[in-house]
CSV table of C-alpha atoms in Angstrom, one decimal:
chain,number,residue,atom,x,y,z
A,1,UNK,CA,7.3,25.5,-5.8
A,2,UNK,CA,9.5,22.5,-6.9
A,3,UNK,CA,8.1,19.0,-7.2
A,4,UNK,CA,9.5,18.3,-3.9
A,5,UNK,CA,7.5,20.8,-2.0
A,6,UNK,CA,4.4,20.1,-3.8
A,7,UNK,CA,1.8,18.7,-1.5
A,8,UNK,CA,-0.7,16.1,-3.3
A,9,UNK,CA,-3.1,13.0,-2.0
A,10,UNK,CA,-3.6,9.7,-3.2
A,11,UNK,CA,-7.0,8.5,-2.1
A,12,UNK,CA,-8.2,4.7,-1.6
A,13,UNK,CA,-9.7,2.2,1.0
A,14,UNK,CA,-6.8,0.0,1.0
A,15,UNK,CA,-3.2,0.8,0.3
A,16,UNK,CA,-3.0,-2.0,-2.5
A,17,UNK,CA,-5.7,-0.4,-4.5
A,18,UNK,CA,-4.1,2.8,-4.4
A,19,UNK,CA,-1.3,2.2,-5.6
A,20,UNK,CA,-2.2,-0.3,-8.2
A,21,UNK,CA,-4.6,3.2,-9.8
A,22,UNK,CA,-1.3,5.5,-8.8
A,23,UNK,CA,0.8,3.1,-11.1
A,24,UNK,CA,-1.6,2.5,-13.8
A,25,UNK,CA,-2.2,7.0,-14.0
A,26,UNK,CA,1.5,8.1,-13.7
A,27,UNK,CA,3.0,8.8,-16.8
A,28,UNK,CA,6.0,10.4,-16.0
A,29,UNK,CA,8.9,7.3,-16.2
A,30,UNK,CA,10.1,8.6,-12.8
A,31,UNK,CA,10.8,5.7,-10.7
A,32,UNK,CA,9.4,6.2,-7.3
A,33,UNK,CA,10.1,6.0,-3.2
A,34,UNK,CA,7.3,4.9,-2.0
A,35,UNK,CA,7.4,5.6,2.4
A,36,UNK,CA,5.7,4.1,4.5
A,37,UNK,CA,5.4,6.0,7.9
A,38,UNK,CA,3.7,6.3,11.5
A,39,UNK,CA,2.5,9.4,12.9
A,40,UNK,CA,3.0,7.5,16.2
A,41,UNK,CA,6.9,7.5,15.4
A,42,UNK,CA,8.6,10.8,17.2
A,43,UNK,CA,11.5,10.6,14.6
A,44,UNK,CA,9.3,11.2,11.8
A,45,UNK,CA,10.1,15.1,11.8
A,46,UNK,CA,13.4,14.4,11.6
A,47,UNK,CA,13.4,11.8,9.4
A,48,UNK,CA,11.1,14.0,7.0
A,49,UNK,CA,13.9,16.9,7.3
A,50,UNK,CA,16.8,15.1,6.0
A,51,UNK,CA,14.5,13.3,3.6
A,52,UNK,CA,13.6,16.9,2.1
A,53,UNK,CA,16.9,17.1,0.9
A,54,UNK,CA,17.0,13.9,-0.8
A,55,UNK,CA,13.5,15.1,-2.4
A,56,UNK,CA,15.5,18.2,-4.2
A,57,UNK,CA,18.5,16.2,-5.2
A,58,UNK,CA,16.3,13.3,-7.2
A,59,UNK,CA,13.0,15.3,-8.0
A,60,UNK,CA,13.9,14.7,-11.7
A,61,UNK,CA,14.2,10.7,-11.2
A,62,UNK,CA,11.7,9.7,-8.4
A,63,UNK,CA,8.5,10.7,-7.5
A,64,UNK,CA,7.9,10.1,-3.4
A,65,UNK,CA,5.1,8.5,-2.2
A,66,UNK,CA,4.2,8.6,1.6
A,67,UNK,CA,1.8,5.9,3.3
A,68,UNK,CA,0.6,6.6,6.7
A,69,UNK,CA,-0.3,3.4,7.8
A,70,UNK,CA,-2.4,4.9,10.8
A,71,UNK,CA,-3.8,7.7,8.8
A,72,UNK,CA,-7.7,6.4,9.2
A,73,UNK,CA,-7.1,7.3,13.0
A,74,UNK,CA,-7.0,10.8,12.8
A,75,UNK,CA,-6.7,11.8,9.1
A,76,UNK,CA,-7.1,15.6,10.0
A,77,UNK,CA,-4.4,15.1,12.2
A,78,UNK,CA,-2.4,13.3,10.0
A,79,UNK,CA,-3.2,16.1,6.4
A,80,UNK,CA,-2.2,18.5,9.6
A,81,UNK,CA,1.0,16.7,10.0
A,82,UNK,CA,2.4,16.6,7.1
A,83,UNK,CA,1.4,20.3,6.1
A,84,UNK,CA,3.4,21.5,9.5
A,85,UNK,CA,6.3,19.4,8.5
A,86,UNK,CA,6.2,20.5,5.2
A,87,UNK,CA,6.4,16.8,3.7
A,88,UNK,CA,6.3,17.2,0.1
A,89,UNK,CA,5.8,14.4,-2.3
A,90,UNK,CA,2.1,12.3,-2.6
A,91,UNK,CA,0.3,11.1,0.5
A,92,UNK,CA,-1.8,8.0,0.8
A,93,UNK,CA,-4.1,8.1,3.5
A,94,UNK,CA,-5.7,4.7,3.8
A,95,UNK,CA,-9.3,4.8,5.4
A,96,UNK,CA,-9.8,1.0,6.2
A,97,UNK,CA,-8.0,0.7,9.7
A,98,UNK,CA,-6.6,-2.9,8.6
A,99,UNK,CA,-5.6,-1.3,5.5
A,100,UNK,CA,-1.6,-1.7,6.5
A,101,UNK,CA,-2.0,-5.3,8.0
A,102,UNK,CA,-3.9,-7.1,5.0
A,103,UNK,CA,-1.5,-4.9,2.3
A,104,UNK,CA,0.5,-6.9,0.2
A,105,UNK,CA,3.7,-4.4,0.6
A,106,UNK,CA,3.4,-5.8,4.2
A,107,UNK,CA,3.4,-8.9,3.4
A,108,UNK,CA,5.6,-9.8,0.5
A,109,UNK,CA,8.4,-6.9,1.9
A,110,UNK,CA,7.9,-8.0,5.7
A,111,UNK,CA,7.4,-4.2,6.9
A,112,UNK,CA,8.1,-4.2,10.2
A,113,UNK,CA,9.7,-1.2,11.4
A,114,UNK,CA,9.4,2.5,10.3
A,115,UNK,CA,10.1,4.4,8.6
A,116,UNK,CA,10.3,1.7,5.3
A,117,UNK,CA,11.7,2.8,2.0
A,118,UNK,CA,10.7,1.1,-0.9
A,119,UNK,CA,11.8,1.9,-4.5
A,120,UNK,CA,10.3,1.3,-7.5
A,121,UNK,CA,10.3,1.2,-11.1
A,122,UNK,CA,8.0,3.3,-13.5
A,123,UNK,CA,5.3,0.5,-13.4
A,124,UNK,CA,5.4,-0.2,-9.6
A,125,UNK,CA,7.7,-3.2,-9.6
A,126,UNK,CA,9.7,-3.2,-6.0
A,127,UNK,CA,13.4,-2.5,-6.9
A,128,UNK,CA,15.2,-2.4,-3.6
A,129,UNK,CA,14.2,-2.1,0.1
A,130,UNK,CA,15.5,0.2,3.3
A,131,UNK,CA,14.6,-0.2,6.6
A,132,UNK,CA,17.3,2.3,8.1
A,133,UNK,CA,16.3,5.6,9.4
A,134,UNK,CA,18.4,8.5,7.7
A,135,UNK,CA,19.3,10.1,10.5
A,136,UNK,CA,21.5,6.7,10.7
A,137,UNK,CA,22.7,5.8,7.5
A,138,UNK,CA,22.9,7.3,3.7
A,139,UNK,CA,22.5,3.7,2.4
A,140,UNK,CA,19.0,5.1,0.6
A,141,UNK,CA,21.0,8.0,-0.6
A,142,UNK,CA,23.5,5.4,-2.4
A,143,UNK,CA,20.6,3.0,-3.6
A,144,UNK,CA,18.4,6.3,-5.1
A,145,UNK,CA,22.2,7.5,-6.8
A,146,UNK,CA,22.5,3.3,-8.2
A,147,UNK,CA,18.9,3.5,-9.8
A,148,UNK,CA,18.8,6.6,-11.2
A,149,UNK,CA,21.7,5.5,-13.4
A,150,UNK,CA,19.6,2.4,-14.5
A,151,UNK,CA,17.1,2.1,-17.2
């Protein structure tokens, strides 16, 4: 099973938390994708189809994070979810319902819509944002090709 197909959850109360303990334990000098999702949103399948492929192509340069930002709902729903859909990559499950609203990637990135791409160096400094579905545009395609090729 490739790193893309690999299944693996980030746990924490709040989304900021997480994170800051997922940046301070990785030591693999991939950049990452971090995406944050709905299960609410009826493209998601989709969207996590064609983002599969993008998974193979830069498993050597990114590692993909997913944030359900309504995970505390229904988390067996959610784990359920993504299994079914075969989303590979790390899943954050927040379990503090305002998790998403007091998060600082909310605030500082003005995540409205979904899905949200954000990518990010080694260290968890926010590189470059995308806020355009896949199945409508490869502009995360072209930004993931840009940064791999940066140090």
């Amino acid at each position: 099973m490739s790193n893309s197909q690999k299944i693996d959850f980030i746990f924490g109360i709040d989304i900021d938390g997480a994170m800051s303990g997922y940046f301070a334990r990785d030591s693999s000098e991939r950049k990452n994708v971090m995406v944050f999702w709905s299960t609410w949103d009826r493209n998601m399948a989709t969207e996590f189809n064609l983002l599969a492929d993008l998974k193979e192509d830069f498993e050597e340069q990114y590692n993909f994070i997913h944030i359900c930002i309504d995970a505390y709902e229904t988390p067996e729903k959610t784990k359920s979810y993504i299994y079914q859909n075969r989303v590979g990559g790390f899943h954050l499950l927040p379990e503090q319902s305002n998790a998403f609203r007091k998060s600082s990637f909310k605030r500082d990135l003005k995540i409205r819509d979904f899905p949200f791409y954000v990518i990010t160096d080694n260290d968890g400094k926010v590189m470059e944002t995308e806020s355009i579905p896949l199945e409508i545009s490869n502009r995360l395609e072209s930004k993931l090709k840009y940064f791999s090729t940066k140090k």
